[in-house]
Structure formats: structure tokens, C-alpha cells
C-alpha positions as CSV (number, residue, x, y, z in Angstrom):
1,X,88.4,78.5,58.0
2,X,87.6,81.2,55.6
3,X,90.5,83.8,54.7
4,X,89.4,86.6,57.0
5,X,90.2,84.1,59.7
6,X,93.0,82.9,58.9
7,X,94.5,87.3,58.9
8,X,92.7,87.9,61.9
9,X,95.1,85.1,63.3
10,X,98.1,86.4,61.6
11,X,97.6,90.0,62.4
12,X,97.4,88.4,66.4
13,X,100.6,86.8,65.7
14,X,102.2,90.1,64.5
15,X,101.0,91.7,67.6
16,X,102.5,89.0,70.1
17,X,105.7,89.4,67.9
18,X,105.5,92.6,68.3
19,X,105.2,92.9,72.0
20,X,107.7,89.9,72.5
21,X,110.7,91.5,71.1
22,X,109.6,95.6,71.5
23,X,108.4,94.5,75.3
24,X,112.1,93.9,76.5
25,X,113.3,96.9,74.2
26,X,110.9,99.1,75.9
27,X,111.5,97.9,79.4
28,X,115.3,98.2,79.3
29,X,114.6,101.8,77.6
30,X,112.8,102.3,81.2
31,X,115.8,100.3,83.1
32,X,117.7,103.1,82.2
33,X,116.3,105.3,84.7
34,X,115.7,102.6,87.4
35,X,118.9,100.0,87.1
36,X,121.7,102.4,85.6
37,X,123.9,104.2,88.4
38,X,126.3,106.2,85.4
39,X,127.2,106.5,82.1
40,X,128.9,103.6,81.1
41,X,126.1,101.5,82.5
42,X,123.1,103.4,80.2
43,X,125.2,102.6,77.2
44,X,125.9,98.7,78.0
45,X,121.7,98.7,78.4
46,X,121.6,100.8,75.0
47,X,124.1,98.9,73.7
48,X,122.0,95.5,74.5
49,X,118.9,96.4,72.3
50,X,121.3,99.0,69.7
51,X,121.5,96.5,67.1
52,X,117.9,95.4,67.5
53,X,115.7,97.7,67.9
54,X,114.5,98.9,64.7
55,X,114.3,95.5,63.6
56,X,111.6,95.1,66.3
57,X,109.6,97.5,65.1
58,X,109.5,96.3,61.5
59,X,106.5,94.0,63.6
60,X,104.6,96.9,64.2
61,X,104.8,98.4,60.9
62,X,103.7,95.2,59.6
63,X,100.8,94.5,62.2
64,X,99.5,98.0,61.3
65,X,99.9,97.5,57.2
66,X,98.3,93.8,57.3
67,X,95.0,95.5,59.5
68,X,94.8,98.1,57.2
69,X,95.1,95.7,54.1
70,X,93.0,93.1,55.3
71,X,90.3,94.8,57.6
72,X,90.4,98.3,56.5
73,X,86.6,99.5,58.6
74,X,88.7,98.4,61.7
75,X,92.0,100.1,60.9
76,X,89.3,103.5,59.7
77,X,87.9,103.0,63.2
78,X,90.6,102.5,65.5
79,X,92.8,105.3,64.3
80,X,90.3,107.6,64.1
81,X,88.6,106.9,67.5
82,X,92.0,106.2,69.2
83,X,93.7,109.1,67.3
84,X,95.2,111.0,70.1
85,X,96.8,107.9,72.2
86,X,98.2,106.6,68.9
87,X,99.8,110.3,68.2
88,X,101.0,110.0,70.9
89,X,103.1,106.6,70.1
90,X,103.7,107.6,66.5
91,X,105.4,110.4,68.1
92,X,107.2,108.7,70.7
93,X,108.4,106.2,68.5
94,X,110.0,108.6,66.4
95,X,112.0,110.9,69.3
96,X,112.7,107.6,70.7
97,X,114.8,106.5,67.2
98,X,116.3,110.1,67.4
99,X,117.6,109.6,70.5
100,X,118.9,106.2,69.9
101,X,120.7,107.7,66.5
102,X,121.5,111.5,68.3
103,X,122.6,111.0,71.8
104,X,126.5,109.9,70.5
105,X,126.9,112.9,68.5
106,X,128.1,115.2,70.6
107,X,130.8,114.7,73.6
108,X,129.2,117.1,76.2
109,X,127.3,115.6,79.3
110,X,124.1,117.5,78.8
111,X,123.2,116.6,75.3
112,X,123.7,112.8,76.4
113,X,121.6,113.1,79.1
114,X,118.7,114.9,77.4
115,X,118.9,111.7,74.9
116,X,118.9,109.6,77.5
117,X,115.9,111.0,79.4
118,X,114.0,110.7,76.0
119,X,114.9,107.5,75.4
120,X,113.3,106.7,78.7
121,X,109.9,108.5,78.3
122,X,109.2,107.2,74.5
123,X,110.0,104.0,76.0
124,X,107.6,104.3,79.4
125,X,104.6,106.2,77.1
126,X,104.3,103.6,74.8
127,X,104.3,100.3,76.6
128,X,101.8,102.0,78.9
129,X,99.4,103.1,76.4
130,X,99.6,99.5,74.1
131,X,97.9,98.4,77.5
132,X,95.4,101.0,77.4
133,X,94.6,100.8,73.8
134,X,94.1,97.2,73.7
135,X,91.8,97.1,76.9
136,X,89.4,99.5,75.2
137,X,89.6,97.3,72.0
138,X,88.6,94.3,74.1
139,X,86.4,95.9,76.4
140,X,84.3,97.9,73.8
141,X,84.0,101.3,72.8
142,X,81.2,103.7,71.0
143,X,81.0,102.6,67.8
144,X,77.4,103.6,66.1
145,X,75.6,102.0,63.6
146,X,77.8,103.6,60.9
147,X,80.8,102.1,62.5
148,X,82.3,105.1,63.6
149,X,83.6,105.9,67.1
150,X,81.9,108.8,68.7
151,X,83.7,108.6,72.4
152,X,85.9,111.2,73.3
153,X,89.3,110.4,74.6
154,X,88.2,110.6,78.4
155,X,86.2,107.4,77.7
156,X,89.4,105.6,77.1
157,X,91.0,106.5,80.5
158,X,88.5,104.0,82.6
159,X,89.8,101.9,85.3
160,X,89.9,99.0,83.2
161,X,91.8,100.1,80.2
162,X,94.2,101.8,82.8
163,X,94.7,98.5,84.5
164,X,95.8,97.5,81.1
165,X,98.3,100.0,80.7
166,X,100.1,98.9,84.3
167,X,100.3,95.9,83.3
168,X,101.6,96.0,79.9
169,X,103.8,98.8,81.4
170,X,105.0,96.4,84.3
171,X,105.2,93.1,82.0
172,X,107.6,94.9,79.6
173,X,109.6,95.8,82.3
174,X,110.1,92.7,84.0
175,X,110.8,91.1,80.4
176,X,113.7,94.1,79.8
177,X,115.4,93.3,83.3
178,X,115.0,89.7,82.8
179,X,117.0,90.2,79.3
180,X,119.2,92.7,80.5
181,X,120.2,90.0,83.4
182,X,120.8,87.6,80.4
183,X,122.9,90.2,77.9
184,X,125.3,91.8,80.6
185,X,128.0,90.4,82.8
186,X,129.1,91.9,86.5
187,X,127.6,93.9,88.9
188,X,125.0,95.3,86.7
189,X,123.5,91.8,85.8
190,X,123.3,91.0,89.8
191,X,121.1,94.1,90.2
192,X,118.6,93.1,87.0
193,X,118.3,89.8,88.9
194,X,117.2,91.8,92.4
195,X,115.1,93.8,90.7
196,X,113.6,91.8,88.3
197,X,112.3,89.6,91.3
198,X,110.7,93.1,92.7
199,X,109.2,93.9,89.1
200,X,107.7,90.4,88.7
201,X,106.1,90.2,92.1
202,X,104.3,93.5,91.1
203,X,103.6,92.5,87.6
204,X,102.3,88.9,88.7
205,X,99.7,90.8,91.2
206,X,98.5,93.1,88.5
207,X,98.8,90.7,85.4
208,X,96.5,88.4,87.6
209,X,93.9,91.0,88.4
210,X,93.5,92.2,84.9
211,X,93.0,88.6,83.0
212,X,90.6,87.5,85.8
213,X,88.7,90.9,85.3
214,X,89.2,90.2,81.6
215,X,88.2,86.2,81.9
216,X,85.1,86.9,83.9
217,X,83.4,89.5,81.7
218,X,84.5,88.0,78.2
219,X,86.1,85.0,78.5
220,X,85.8,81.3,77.2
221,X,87.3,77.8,78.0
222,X,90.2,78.9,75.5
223,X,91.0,82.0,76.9
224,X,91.0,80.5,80.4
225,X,93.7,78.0,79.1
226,X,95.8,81.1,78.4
227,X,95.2,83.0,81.3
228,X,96.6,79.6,83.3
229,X,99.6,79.5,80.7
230,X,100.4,83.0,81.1
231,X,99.9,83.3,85.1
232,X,102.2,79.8,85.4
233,X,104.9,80.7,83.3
234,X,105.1,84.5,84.9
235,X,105.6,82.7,88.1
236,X,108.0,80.0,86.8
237,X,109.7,83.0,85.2
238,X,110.5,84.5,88.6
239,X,111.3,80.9,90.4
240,X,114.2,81.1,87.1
241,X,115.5,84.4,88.1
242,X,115.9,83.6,91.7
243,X,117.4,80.3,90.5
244,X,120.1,82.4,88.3
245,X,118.8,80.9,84.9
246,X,118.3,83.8,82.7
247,X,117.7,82.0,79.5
248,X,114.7,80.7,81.1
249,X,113.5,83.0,82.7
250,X,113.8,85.3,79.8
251,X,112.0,82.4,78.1
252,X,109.3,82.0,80.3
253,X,108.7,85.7,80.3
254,X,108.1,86.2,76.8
255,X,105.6,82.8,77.1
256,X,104.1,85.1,79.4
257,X,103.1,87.9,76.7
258,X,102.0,85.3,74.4
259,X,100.0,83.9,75.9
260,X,98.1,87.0,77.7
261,X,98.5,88.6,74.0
262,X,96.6,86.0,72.4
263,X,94.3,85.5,75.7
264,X,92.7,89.0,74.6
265,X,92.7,88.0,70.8
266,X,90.7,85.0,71.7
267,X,88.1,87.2,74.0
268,X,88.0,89.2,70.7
269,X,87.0,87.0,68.0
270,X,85.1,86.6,65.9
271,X,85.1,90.8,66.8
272,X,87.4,92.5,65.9
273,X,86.0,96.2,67.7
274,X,83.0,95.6,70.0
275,X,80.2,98.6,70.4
276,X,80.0,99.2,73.6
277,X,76.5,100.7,72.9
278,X,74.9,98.0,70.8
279,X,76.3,94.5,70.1
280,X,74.8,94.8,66.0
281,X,77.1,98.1,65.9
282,X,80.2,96.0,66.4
283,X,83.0,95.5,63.6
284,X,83.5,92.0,63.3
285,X,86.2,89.8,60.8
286,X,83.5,89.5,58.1
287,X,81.9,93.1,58.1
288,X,85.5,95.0,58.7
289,X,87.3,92.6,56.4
290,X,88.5,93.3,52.7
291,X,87.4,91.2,49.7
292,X,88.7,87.9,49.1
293,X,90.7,88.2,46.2
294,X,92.2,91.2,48.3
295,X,92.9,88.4,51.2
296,X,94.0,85.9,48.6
297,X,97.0,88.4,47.1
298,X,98.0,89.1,51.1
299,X,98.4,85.3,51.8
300,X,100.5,84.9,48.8
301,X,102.7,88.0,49.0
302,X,102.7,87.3,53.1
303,X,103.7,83.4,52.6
304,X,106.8,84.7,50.6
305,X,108.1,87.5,52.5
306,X,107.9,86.5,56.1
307,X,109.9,83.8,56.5
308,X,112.9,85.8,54.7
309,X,112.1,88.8,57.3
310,X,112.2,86.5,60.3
311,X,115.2,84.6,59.2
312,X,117.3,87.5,58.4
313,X,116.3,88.8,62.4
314,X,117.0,85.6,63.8
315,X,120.4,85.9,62.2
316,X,120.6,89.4,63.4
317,X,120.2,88.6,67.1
318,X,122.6,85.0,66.8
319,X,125.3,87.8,65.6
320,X,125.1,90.0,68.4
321,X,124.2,87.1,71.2
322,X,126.9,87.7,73.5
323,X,126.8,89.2,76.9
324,X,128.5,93.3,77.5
325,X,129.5,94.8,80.7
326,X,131.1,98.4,81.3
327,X,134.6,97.0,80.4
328,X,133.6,97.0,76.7
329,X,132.6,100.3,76.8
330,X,135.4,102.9,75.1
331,X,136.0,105.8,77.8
332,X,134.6,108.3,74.9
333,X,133.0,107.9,71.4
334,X,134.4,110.9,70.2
């Protein structure tokens, strides 16, 4: 396997990290519009992903670094083709740590709930629009013989990239209730069970639609293997949540976005940005890729550092495992 193989793999697994722990962070972002009732109940579902975060997002920063590092003609493309959705997160992402940081600042009702309305939007924004970005990356885009997208931003909104978008939108949804259920005790854990059966029902009916759409128009014998993966352990997940096993279900859950995760990786390769308006115009892993002593100095500097980064946010979330409810929340912070 030569080396621009080996960091087209690693950059996928950055991407399912990514979505693994940033999916539930974003869907309990959204829970707290649709599972909260009052106050104390948004800050135990803040308070579940408050120490961790910003910790899942270091996997985006580093998803984004190793693509421009390794394939820079596909990070030149992507972000200048996809430029306005990607604004759009960039900016998202950065209210949404504001909020996070802001909303305790002040005592007075309306400054908390402005924070807490933001929190919900940068979280519902992005996990929709990961979905659209990465349909359009798997579906193709126009790309010319210069490698240059020359689209406009209407092309990205087709039926299939939106499709993409609800079920990334849903998914991350379904894996926030399932962990709220697993992080909170009382009455509020009972709901995330109810609803996370609602949430999954939706989210299996969509998640199947869009990797059968996906399967039939580029997929193989590998990616098939990870559509049945993903669509069994999505429906296992929701048998676990009806059975009261949150550990599993959140479990099975996350199985499910790795496997549909690297389902569209495996549709990819060996592209890594299809042209939609000639296959020869497409950026692949050899012509996108940098040279190999630039691959070589990644894999060395990459074999050292991530292990200590995933060690010390393993340690991270075994120190803040336990389970909250609105009893361990002060009546002010003030």
C-alpha cells in the first residue's frame, strides 16, 4: 500500500472520530430544544458534553490539517468550491464555543436563553450540512480539467446531498439522546429513552434510503458489507433502548456512524473528489496527494502524537463518566 493510501485511510478514521464523539455533542446541543422542559434540565444536557466538547473537535482540526498536509489539490478544491457551507460551520462552530463559555456569565434569564438558543442552532446547522457536504463529495461535483470547482452553491442543495444532511442531522440526534439516556439519572433519562425510540425509527427509514441510493449508484461488495453493519446495528441500537441498556445502545449507535462513515469512504476511493462532468477531471489519492517525503514526515510525526492525544481523551471522559440529574445542579451560578 503506497503512503497516499495509507492517509487517505487515516484521514477517514479522523472523520468517523470525528462524527463519533461530535455526533452525540451535536445531537444533545439539539436535545436542548426538544427534551429539556427548564432550566436546570438544559444545564444537566450542557453539563453532559461541558467537559468534552472541545476535546471533540480537536478531531476535526486534525482531519482538516492531515487533508491539507497530505492531499493539498483536494483541501484547494473542497474549500474553495464548498466555501459558503463550510463558512457557515466555521462560523457556527465558533458562536457555538461562545455560547458554551458566555451563557454562565450573567444571572439574568434572557442572556441564558439567548446562549441557549445558539447553542442549539450551531449545533442543528452543522450536523445537517456535514451530511450535505459529504453527499456532494461522494456524489460528484464540477470539477474541470484544472481541478477547480466551477458549480455554484445551488448545485449542492440536490435531493441527494439533502438526503444526506437529514440523515446525518437525524443520526446525530438519535446518538445525543441515546447518550444523554446513559449520562443522566431520573425523569429526564426516561424521556431520552421515549424519544430516542421516536428519533431512531425516523433515522433508520432515512439512514436506509440514503445508503441504498448511495450503494446502488457507487457501491461495491465492501461498501455493501457496511451498509449491512450500519443498518443492523442502528436497529440493534433501538431493540437496546427499548430493552433499558444504554451502554449498548449508545454502543451500537456510534457502530452505526462508523460504519456508514467509512461506507461513503469506501464508495470514494481510490477518489478522493469525483467530476461530475468528466471522470479524467476527477481528484484522486495519487494526483491530489503531496510528495512522499512530505507523506513520510506525516506518518512519523502522526505515529508519535496520536496515541498521546487519544489517551489523554480517553482519560478525560473515564474522569467525568458518571451520570447527572437536576439535583446536582446549584440553584444559581452566580
Amino acid at each position: 500500500m503506497e503512503l497516499h493510501d495509507v492517509w487517505f485511510v487515516l484521514i477517514a478514521v479522523l472523520w468517523i472520530g470525528y462524527f463519533f464523539l461530535e455526533g452525540f455533542d451535536f445531537g444533545v446541543g439539539v436535545l436542548t430544544k426538544l427534551l429539556a422542559r427548564n432550566r436546570p434540565e438544559k444545564r444537566v444536557l450542557i453539563n453532559t458534553i461541558g467537559p468534552v466538547w472541545d476535546g471533540n473537535e480537536v478531531w476535526l482540526l486534525s482531519a482538516g490539517g492531515a487533508t491539507f498536509a497530505a492531499f493539498p489539490e483536494w483541501y484547494a478544491t473542497l474549500f474553495s468550491g464548498f466555501y459558503l457551507p463550510l463558512l457557515l460551520i466555521l462560523v457556527c462552530l465558533i458562536v457555538r464555543g461562545v455560547a458554551f463559555e458566555y451563557r454562565v456569565k450573567r444571572p439574568e434569564e434572557k442572556w441564558q436563553r439567548n446562549w441557549e438558543t445558539a447553542i442549539f442552532w450551531t449545533s442543528l446547522l452543522p450536523a445537517f450540512l456535514w451530511g450535505v457536504a459529504f453527499a456532494n463529495i461522494v456524489r460528484g461535483v464540477k470539477i474541470d480539467r484544472d481541478f477547480e470547482y466551477v458549480g455554484n452553491f445551488v448545485d449542492l442543495l440536490n435531493p441527494y446531498a439533502l438526503l444526506g444532511g437529514l440523515v446525518t442531522l437525524s443520526l446525530f440526534t438519535f446518538h445525543g439522546t441515546v447518550f444523554v439516556g446513559l449520562k443522566t439519572v431520573g425523569d429526564i433519562r426516561e424521556r431520552a429513552r421515549t424519544l430516542a425510540l421516536r428519533v431512531g425509527a425516523v433515522t433508520a427509514g432515512l439512514a436506509l434510503l440514503f445508503l441504498l441510493w448511495t450503494q446502488i449508484e457507487k457501491g461495491d461488495g465492501a461498501s455493501l458489507v457496511a451498509v449491512a453493519v450500519a443498518v443492523a446495528a442502528l436497529v440493534t441500537a433501538l431493540v437496546a433502548v427499548r430493552a433499558g441498556r444504554e451502554g449498548w445502545a449508545f454502543a451500537l449507535s456510534g457502530v452505526t456512524i462508523v460504519a456508514a462513515v467509512a461506507m461513503l469512504f469506501l464508495t470514494l476511493f481510490p477518489n478522493v473528489m469525483p467530476s461530475s462532468l468528466n471522470e479524467d477531471w476527477s481528484l484522486t489519492v495519487t494526483n491530489a496527494s503531496s510528495s512522499p517525503y512530505t507523506l513520510k514526515i506525516m506518518t512519523w510525526c502522526a505515529a508519535v502524537a496520536t496515541p498521546v492525544v487519544m489517551l489523554y481523551q480517553g482519560w478525560t471522559y473515564w474522569v467525568f463518566r458518571k451520570r447527572i440529574g437536576t439535583q446536582h445542579i446549584a440553584e444559581s451560578a452566580h
